[in-house]
């Protein structure tokens, strides 16, 4: 019914977009993250500056760290356990990460 469409909403949906300057992953805030270790960027743009499409940085709070040693392997009952070794990086898939995937252009996917 067309009348039903005129009723007030009990709950208004409030969409808040993060301010660009408050998010370390937004384009333009490259200085707020560790230096990039890999990137896809527009030609003619400099490292650690705007103009990237995908950016990879080291994680400031890694779950794993690269170490120059072998993982200690030990028997624990019927199981084996070992230390966690590896690298923990952050992949920033798009400079428009506040947008939903279905709202990104083909170039940004």
MMTF fields as JSON, N, C-alpha, C and O atoms, coordinates in Angstrom:
{
  "mmtfVersion": "1.0.0",
  "mmtfProducer": "UNKNOWN",
  "numBonds": 435,
  "numAtoms": 436,
  "numGroups": 109,
  "numChains": 1,
  "numModels": 1,
  "chainsPerModel": [1],
  "groupsPerChain": [109],
  "chainIdList": ["A"],
  "bondAtomList": [4, 2, 8, 6, 12, 10, 16, 14, 20, 18, 24, 22, 28, 26, 32, 30, 36, 34, 40, 38, 44, 42, 48, 46, 52, 50, 56, 54, 60, 58, 64, 62, 68, 66, 72, 70, 76, 74, 80, 78, 84, 82, 88, 86, 92, 90, 96, 94, 100, 98, 104, 102, 108, 106, 112, 110, 116, 114, 120, 118, 124, 122, 128, 126, 132, 130, 136, 134, 140, 138, 144, 142, 148, 146, 152, 150, 156, 154, 160, 158, 164, 162, 168, 166, 172, 170, 176, 174, 180, 178, 184, 182, 188, 186, 192, 190, 196, 194, 200, 198, 204, 202, 208, 206, 212, 210, 216, 214, 220, 218, 224, 222, 228, 226, 232, 230, 236, 234, 240, 238, 244, 242, 248, 246, 252, 250, 256, 254, 260, 258, 264, 262, 268, 266, 272, 270, 276, 274, 280, 278, 284, 282, 288, 286, 292, 290, 296, 294, 300, 298, 304, 302, 308, 306, 312, 310, 316, 314, 320, 318, 324, 322, 328, 326, 332, 330, 336, 334, 340, 338, 344, 342, 348, 346, 352, 350, 356, 354, 360, 358, 364, 362, 368, 366, 372, 370, 376, 374, 380, 378, 384, 382, 388, 386, 392, 390, 396, 394, 400, 398, 404, 402, 408, 406, 412, 410, 416, 414, 420, 418, 424, 422, 428, 426, 432, 430],
  "bondOrderList": [1, 1, 1, 1, 1, 1, 1, 1, 1, 1, 1, 1, 1, 1, 1, 1, 1, 1, 1, 1, 1, 1, 1, 1, 1, 1, 1, 1, 1, 1, 1, 1, 1, 1, 1, 1, 1, 1, 1, 1, 1, 1, 1, 1, 1, 1, 1, 1, 1, 1, 1, 1, 1, 1, 1, 1, 1, 1, 1, 1, 1, 1, 1, 1, 1, 1, 1, 1, 1, 1, 1, 1, 1, 1, 1, 1, 1, 1, 1, 1, 1, 1, 1, 1, 1, 1, 1, 1, 1, 1, 1, 1, 1, 1, 1, 1, 1, 1, 1, 1, 1, 1, 1, 1, 1, 1, 1, 1],
  "groupList": [{"groupName": "UNK", "atomNameList": ["N", "CA", "C", "O"], "elementList": ["N", "C", "C", "O"], "formalChargeList": [0, 0, 0, 0], "bondAtomList": [1, 0, 2, 1, 3, 2], "bondOrderList": [1, 1, 2], "singleLetterCode": "X", "chemCompType": "L-PEPTIDE LINKING"}],
  "groupTypeList": [0, 0, 0, 0, 0, 0, 0, 0, 0, 0, 0, 0, 0, 0, 0, 0, 0, 0, 0, 0, 0, 0, 0, 0, 0, 0, 0, 0, 0, 0, 0, 0, 0, 0, 0, 0, 0, 0, 0, 0, 0, 0, 0, 0, 0, 0, 0, 0, 0, 0, 0, 0, 0, 0, 0, 0, 0, 0, 0, 0, 0, 0, 0, 0, 0, 0, 0, 0, 0, 0, 0, 0, 0, 0, 0, 0, 0, 0, 0, 0, 0, 0, 0, 0, 0, 0, 0, 0, 0, 0, 0, 0, 0, 0, 0, 0, 0, 0, 0, 0, 0, 0, 0, 0, 0, 0, 0, 0, 0],
  "groupIdList": [1, 2, 3, 4, 5, 6, 7, 8, 9, 10, 11, 12, 13, 14, 15, 16, 17, 18, 19, 20, 21, 22, 23, 24, 25, 26, 27, 28, 29, 30, 31, 32, 33, 34, 35, 36, 37, 38, 39, 40, 41, 42, 43, 44, 45, 46, 47, 48, 49, 50, 51, 52, 53, 54, 55, 56, 57, 58, 59, 60, 61, 62, 63, 64, 65, 66, 67, 68, 69, 70, 71, 72, 73, 74, 75, 76, 77, 78, 79, 80, 81, 82, 83, 84, 85, 86, 87, 88, 89, 90, 91, 92, 93, 94, 95, 96, 97, 98, 99, 100, 101, 102, 103, 104, 105, 106, 107, 108, 109],
  "secStructList": [7, 6, 6, 4, 4, 4, 1, 7, 7, 1, 1, 7, 7, 7, 7, 7, 7, 7, 7, 4, 4, 4, 7, 6, 6, 1, 6, 6, 7, 4, 4, 4, 1, 7, 7, 3, 3, 3, 3, 3, 3, 7, 6, 6, 7, 7, 6, 6, 1, 1, 7, 3, 3, 3, 3, 3, 3, 3, 7, 6, 6, 7, 1, 1, 7, 7, 7, 1, 1, 7, 7, 7, 3, 3, 3, 3, 6, 6, 3, 3, 3, 3, 7, 7, 7, 1, 7, 7, 3, 3, 3, 3, 7, 7, 6, 6, 6, 6, 1, 7, 4, 4, 4, 1, 7, 4, 4, 4, 7],
  "xCoordList": [0.829, 0.0, 0.872, 1.916, 0.454, 1.224, 1.168, 2.092, 0.091, -0.024, 1.049, 1.592, 1.343, 2.325, 3.71, 4.472, 4.031, 5.32, 5.49, 6.609, 4.387, 4.452, 4.594, 4.732, 4.563, 4.631, 6.032, 7.009, 6.14, 7.478, 8.228, 7.628, 9.526, 10.348, 10.608, 10.914, 10.486, 10.799, 12.289, 12.708, 13.071, 14.522, 15.111, 14.993, 15.723, 16.387, 17.778, 18.488, 18.147, 19.472, 20.437, 20.301, 21.397, 22.385, 23.691, 24.287, 24.117, 25.364, 26.428, 26.343, 27.426, 28.525, 29.747, 30.183, 30.282, 31.509, 32.667, 32.63, 33.685, 34.845, 35.481, 35.555, 35.929, 36.643, 37.98, 38.662, 38.339, 39.557, 40.802, 41.711, 40.852, 42.058, 42.165, 43.227, 41.084, 41.136, 41.494, 41.768, 41.498, 41.772, 43.168, 43.464, 44.013, 45.394, 45.48, 46.49, 44.45, 44.487, 43.951, 44.066, 43.371, 42.862, 44.012, 45.062, 43.788, 44.768, 45.001, 44.055, 46.259, 46.624, 47.191, 47.773, 47.017, 47.538, 48.67, 48.869, 49.401, 50.472, 51.531, 52.154, 51.746, 52.734, 52.331, 53.144, 51.078, 50.598, 50.763, 50.422, 51.289, 51.519, 53.01, 53.753, 53.455, 54.845, 55.05, 54.078, 56.292, 56.553, 56.0, 55.993, 55.544, 54.993, 56.096, 57.216, 55.756, 56.725, 56.35, 57.152, 55.124, 54.669, 53.492, 52.728, 53.35, 52.23, 51.942, 52.839, 50.685, 50.284, 49.914, 49.01, 50.606, 50.326, 50.345, 50.848, 49.787, 49.775, 51.198, 52.008, 51.499, 52.835, 53.112, 52.231, 54.346, 54.758, 54.492, 54.816, 53.902, 53.671, 54.778, 55.338, 55.083, 56.193, 55.736, 54.558, 56.701, 56.432, 55.867, 56.187, 55.021, 54.465, 53.78, 53.872, 53.091, 52.338, 51.032, 50.888, 50.081, 48.841, 49.125, 50.183, 48.162, 48.294, 48.349, 48.583, 48.141, 48.206, 46.821, 45.798, 46.822, 45.578, 45.52, 44.453, 46.667, 46.801, 48.089, 49.09, 48.072, 49.252, 49.456, 48.493, 50.709, 51.044, 52.056, 53.081, 51.752, 52.654, 52.851, 52.024, 53.954, 54.146, 53.125, 52.717, 52.723, 51.756, 52.47, 53.498, 51.941, 52.557, 52.422, 53.216, 51.423, 51.144, 51.038, 49.957, 52.152, 52.097, 51.814, 52.264, 51.059, 50.837, 52.031, 52.315, 52.725, 53.908, 55.056, 54.843, 56.266, 57.455, 58.424, 58.561, 59.1, 60.125, 61.357, 61.883, 61.807, 62.967, 63.96, 63.583, 65.226, 66.301, 66.533, 67.61, 65.538, 65.673, 64.644, 63.689, 64.864, 63.899, 62.826, 63.086, 61.641, 60.546, 60.802, 61.169, 60.607, 60.767, 59.546, 58.41, 59.797, 58.736, 58.78, 59.839, 57.63, 57.626, 56.343, 55.274, 56.482, 55.351, 54.581, 55.176, 53.269, 52.397, 51.256, 50.205, 51.474, 50.479, 50.409, 51.433, 49.22, 49.078, 49.255, 49.133, 49.539, 49.691, 51.124, 51.93, 51.42, 52.684, 52.374, 51.341, 53.256, 53.068, 54.374, 55.456, 54.256, 55.446, 55.186, 54.039, 56.263, 56.167, 55.587, 55.705, 54.971, 54.477, 55.568, 56.085, 55.916, 56.895, 56.262, 55.449, 56.625, 56.095, 56.123, 56.863, 55.326, 55.266, 53.802, 52.925, 53.547, 52.186, 52.148, 52.682, 51.519, 51.461, 50.013, 49.093, 49.814, 48.479, 48.356, 49.166, 47.34, 47.072, 45.89, 44.776, 46.145, 45.092, 44.65, 45.325, 43.517, 43.101, 42.643, 42.623, 42.278, 41.798, 41.912, 41.768, 42.166, 42.158, 40.737, 40.551, 39.744, 38.333, 37.768, 36.679, 38.486, 38.096, 36.83, 36.273, 36.356, 35.109, 33.885, 32.76, 34.097, 32.999, 32.802, 33.748, 31.563, 31.285, 31.848, 31.961, 32.197, 32.789, 31.932, 32.463, 30.611, 29.739, 29.642, 29.07, 30.181, 30.183, 31.511, 31.664, 32.47, 33.77, 33.722, 32.984, 34.499, 34.583, 35.429, 36.16, 35.327, 36.111, 37.601, 38.348, 38.045, 39.458, 39.939, 41.13, 39.031, 39.411, 39.225, 39.41, 38.864, 38.68, 39.86, 39.912],
  "yCoordList": [-1.185, 0.0, 1.247, 1.279, 2.256, 3.502, 4.24, 4.982, 4.046, 4.68, 4.161, 4.915, 2.9, 2.282, 2.906, 3.003, 3.319, 3.927, 5.298, 5.803, 5.908, 7.236, 7.197, 8.245, 6.014, 5.937, 6.294, 6.078, 6.839, 7.155, 5.877, 4.861, 5.946, 4.786, 4.78, 5.816, 3.607, 3.484, 3.664, 4.276, 3.131, 3.178, 3.783, 3.223, 4.896, 5.503, 4.908, 4.772, 4.566, 4.008, 5.165, 5.975, 5.231, 6.304, 5.716, 4.849, 6.184, 5.701, 6.745, 7.881, 6.34, 7.251, 6.814, 5.667, 7.713, 7.425, 7.967, 9.107, 7.156, 7.6, 8.805, 8.891, 9.717, 10.857, 10.381, 9.572, 10.883, 10.458, 10.644, 9.816, 11.717, 11.983, 11.13, 11.085, 10.448, 9.645, 8.182, 7.442, 7.757, 6.359, 6.233, 6.838, 5.45, 5.307, 4.602, 4.73, 3.866, 3.127, 3.926, 3.472, 5.096, 5.922, 6.52, 6.861, 6.637, 7.285, 8.711, 9.439, 9.09, 10.395, 10.313, 11.275, 9.151, 8.939, 7.919, 7.233, 7.816, 6.82, 6.995, 6.015, 8.196, 8.456, 7.936, 7.935, 7.49, 6.964, 5.453, 4.856, 4.831, 3.384, 3.128, 4.035, 1.895, 1.572, 1.737, 1.733, 1.88, 2.023, 0.832, -0.299, 1.101, 0.022, -0.922, -0.505, -2.212, -3.212, -3.763, -4.429, -3.477, -3.86, -2.959, -2.565, -2.635, -1.79, -1.928, -2.217, -1.721, -1.464, 0.004, 0.417, 0.803, 2.235, 2.815, 2.201, 4.008, 4.728, 5.112, 5.44, 5.07, 5.466, 6.908, 7.766, 7.154, 8.505, 8.914, 10.036, 8.018, 8.35, 7.745, 6.701, 8.409, 7.978, 6.991, 6.93, 6.218, 5.305, 6.07, 7.239, 5.393, 5.942, 7.29, 8.187, 7.411, 8.626, 8.216, 7.057, 9.132, 8.799, 8.34, 8.627, 7.625, 7.14, 5.627, 5.082, 4.932, 3.469, 2.861, 3.491, 1.607, 0.845, -0.268, -0.564, -0.887, -1.909, -1.602, -1.244, -1.74, -1.405, -2.47, -2.912, -2.892, -3.873, -3.238, -2.709, -3.298, -2.759, -3.808, -4.706, -3.689, -4.607, -4.276, -3.125, -5.279, -5.094, -4.543, -5.081, -3.485, -2.909, -3.842, -3.775, -4.705, -5.617, -7.049, -7.637, -7.611, -8.911, -10.083, -10.114, -11.04, -12.296, -13.223, -14.071, -13.064, -13.865, -12.939, -11.831, -13.4, -12.632, -13.531, -14.712, -12.965, -13.691, -13.784, -12.768, -14.991, -15.189, -16.115, -16.986, -15.915, -16.732, -17.961, -18.129, -18.805, -20.045, -21.045, -20.691, -22.283, -23.307, -23.385, -23.115, -23.75, -23.891, -25.093, -26.167, -24.905, -26.001, -26.911, -26.468, -28.179, -29.172, -30.062, -30.573, -30.251, -31.072, -31.886, -31.453, -33.073, -33.988, -33.566, -33.315, -33.49, -33.144, -34.151, -33.932, -35.252, -36.32, -36.97, -37.377, -37.069, -37.672, -36.643, -36.987, -35.391, -34.331, -33.836, -34.08, -33.14, -32.432, -30.944, -30.51, -30.17, -28.723, -28.048, -28.598, -26.853, -26.107, -24.611, -24.167, -23.85, -22.398, -21.845, -22.452, -20.7, -20.01, -19.134, -18.249, -19.367, -18.55, -18.083, -18.793, -16.926, -16.439, -14.935, -14.287, -14.384, -12.942, -12.526, -13.213, -11.411, -10.901, -9.504, -8.554, -9.389, -8.122, -7.68, -8.486, -6.418, -5.866, -5.546, -4.803, -6.112, -5.835, -4.87, -5.211, -3.676, -2.672, -2.79, -2.304, -3.435, -3.852, -2.726, -2.887, -1.597, -0.475, 0.816, 0.793, 1.93, 3.197, 3.601, 4.559, 2.874, 3.143, 2.044, 1.535, 1.671, 0.53, 0.765, -0.194, 1.99, 2.266, 1.94, 1.943, 1.662, 1.302, -0.209, -0.969, -0.634, -2.056, -2.555, -1.798, -3.829, -4.447, -4.21, -3.934, -4.316, -4.165, -2.721, -2.477, -1.767, -0.367, 0.071, 1.231, -0.84, -0.511, -0.669, -1.506, 0.123, -0.018, -1.249, -1.754, -1.716, -2.876, -2.604, -3.512, -1.382, -1.028, -1.16, -1.365, -1.043, -1.125, -2.512, -2.7, -3.475, -4.845, -5.688, -6.875],
  "zCoordList": [0.0, 0.0, 0.0, 0.652, -0.718, -0.763, 0.56, 0.894, 1.324, 2.636, 3.587, 4.394, 3.487, 4.389, 4.212, 5.174, 3.019, 2.747, 3.379, 3.472, 3.817, 4.431, 5.947, 6.577, 6.542, 8.004, 8.491, 7.773, 9.706, 10.235, 10.575, 10.925, 10.468, 10.81, 12.309, 12.9, 12.918, 14.343, 14.577, 15.56, 13.677, 13.82, 12.559, 11.469, 12.718, 11.569, 11.46, 12.456, 10.277, 10.041, 9.868, 8.95, 10.744, 10.692, 10.182, 10.822, 9.051, 8.472, 8.737, 8.27, 9.492, 9.78, 9.002, 9.098, 8.252, 7.525, 8.345, 8.809, 8.52, 9.287, 8.617, 7.391, 9.432, 8.885, 8.353, 8.981, 7.21, 6.529, 7.394, 7.352, 8.172, 8.953, 10.209, 10.828, 10.6, 11.817, 11.55, 12.494, 10.308, 9.974, 9.369, 8.338, 10.013, 9.535, 8.184, 7.491, 7.798, 6.543, 5.36, 4.221, 5.593, 4.491, 3.69, 4.234, 2.392, 1.527, 2.025, 2.324, 2.107, 2.634, 4.042, 4.544, 4.68, 6.036, 6.055, 7.058, 4.971, 4.868, 5.952, 6.36, 6.419, 7.46, 8.828, 9.752, 8.973, 10.251, 10.355, 11.376, 9.292, 9.298, 9.12, 8.745, 9.387, 9.044, 7.536, 6.781, 7.091, 5.65, 4.862, 5.349, 3.651, 2.829, 2.391, 2.093, 2.357, 1.909, 0.536, -0.118, 0.11, -1.228, -1.564, -0.683, -2.845, -3.247, -4.729, -5.521, -5.101, -6.477, -6.477, -5.751, -7.287, -7.275, -8.676, -9.616, -8.797, -10.073, -10.445, -9.578, -11.744, -12.208, -11.827, -11.883, -11.44, -11.107, -9.671, -9.281, -8.87, -7.46, -6.612, -6.949, -5.518, -4.662, -3.593, -3.238, -3.089, -1.976, -0.793, -0.581, -0.027, 1.207, 1.003, 1.841, -0.132, -0.44, -1.121, -1.509, -1.274, -1.984, -3.415, -3.975, -3.994, -5.364, -5.446, -6.525, -4.335, -4.322, -4.516, -4.248, -4.993, -5.125, -4.089, -3.551, -3.807, -2.76, -2.031, -2.653, -0.717, 0.083, 1.146, 1.774, 1.358, 2.391, 3.333, 2.901, 4.631, 5.652, 6.737, 6.9, 7.482, 8.605, 9.684, 9.833, 10.425, 11.501, 12.728, 13.139, 13.311, 14.512, 15.712, 16.65, 15.68, 16.79, 16.257, 16.281, 15.777, 15.099, 16.034, 17.18, 15.515, 16.223, 16.02, 16.867, 14.905, 14.584, 14.222, 13.731, 14.467, 14.102, 13.357, 13.676, 12.358, 11.626, 12.516, 12.971, 12.757, 13.619, 12.938, 12.154, 13.246, 12.679, 13.549, 14.121, 13.647, 14.414, 13.908, 13.217, 14.266, 13.903, 14.971, 16.144, 14.572, 15.527, 16.426, 15.95, 17.714, 18.672, 18.57, 18.737, 18.295, 18.167, 19.393, 19.757, 20.032, 21.245, 21.332, 20.902, 21.9, 22.07, 23.312, 24.36, 23.197, 24.319, 24.349, 23.747, 25.052, 25.062, 23.696, 23.147, 23.147, 21.818, 20.691, 19.516, 21.045, 20.056, 19.987, 20.885, 18.913, 18.763, 18.796, 18.286, 19.389, 19.365, 18.994, 19.199, 18.446, 18.052, 18.181, 18.232, 18.232, 18.303, 17.008, 15.943, 17.124, 15.935, 15.352, 16.033, 14.117, 13.405, 12.105, 11.513, 11.677, 10.409, 10.349, 11.09, 9.477, 9.286, 9.363, 8.841, 10.01, 10.156, 9.549, 10.121, 8.4, 7.681, 7.519, 7.658, 7.229, 6.997, 5.511, 4.957, 4.877, 3.467, 3.409, 3.806, 2.916, 2.754, 1.302, 0.395, 1.093, -0.241, -1.147, -2.367, -0.579, -1.383, -0.583, 0.639, -1.239, -0.511, -0.107, 0.644, -0.604, -0.308, 0.583, 0.317, 1.63, 2.458, 3.268, 3.803, 3.379, 4.092, 3.231, 3.731, 1.945, 1.048, 1.062, 1.274, 0.835, 0.7, -0.622, -1.586, -0.656, -1.836, -3.077, -4.152, -2.934, -4.101, -4.59, -5.653, -3.848, -4.28, -4.884, -5.265, -4.974, -5.559, -7.075, -7.594, -7.77, -9.223, -9.555, -8.703, -10.769, -11.213, -11.03, -10.664, -11.276, -11.117, -9.679, -9.443, -8.718, -7.313, -6.714, -5.512, -7.54, -7.031, -7.442, -7.12]
}
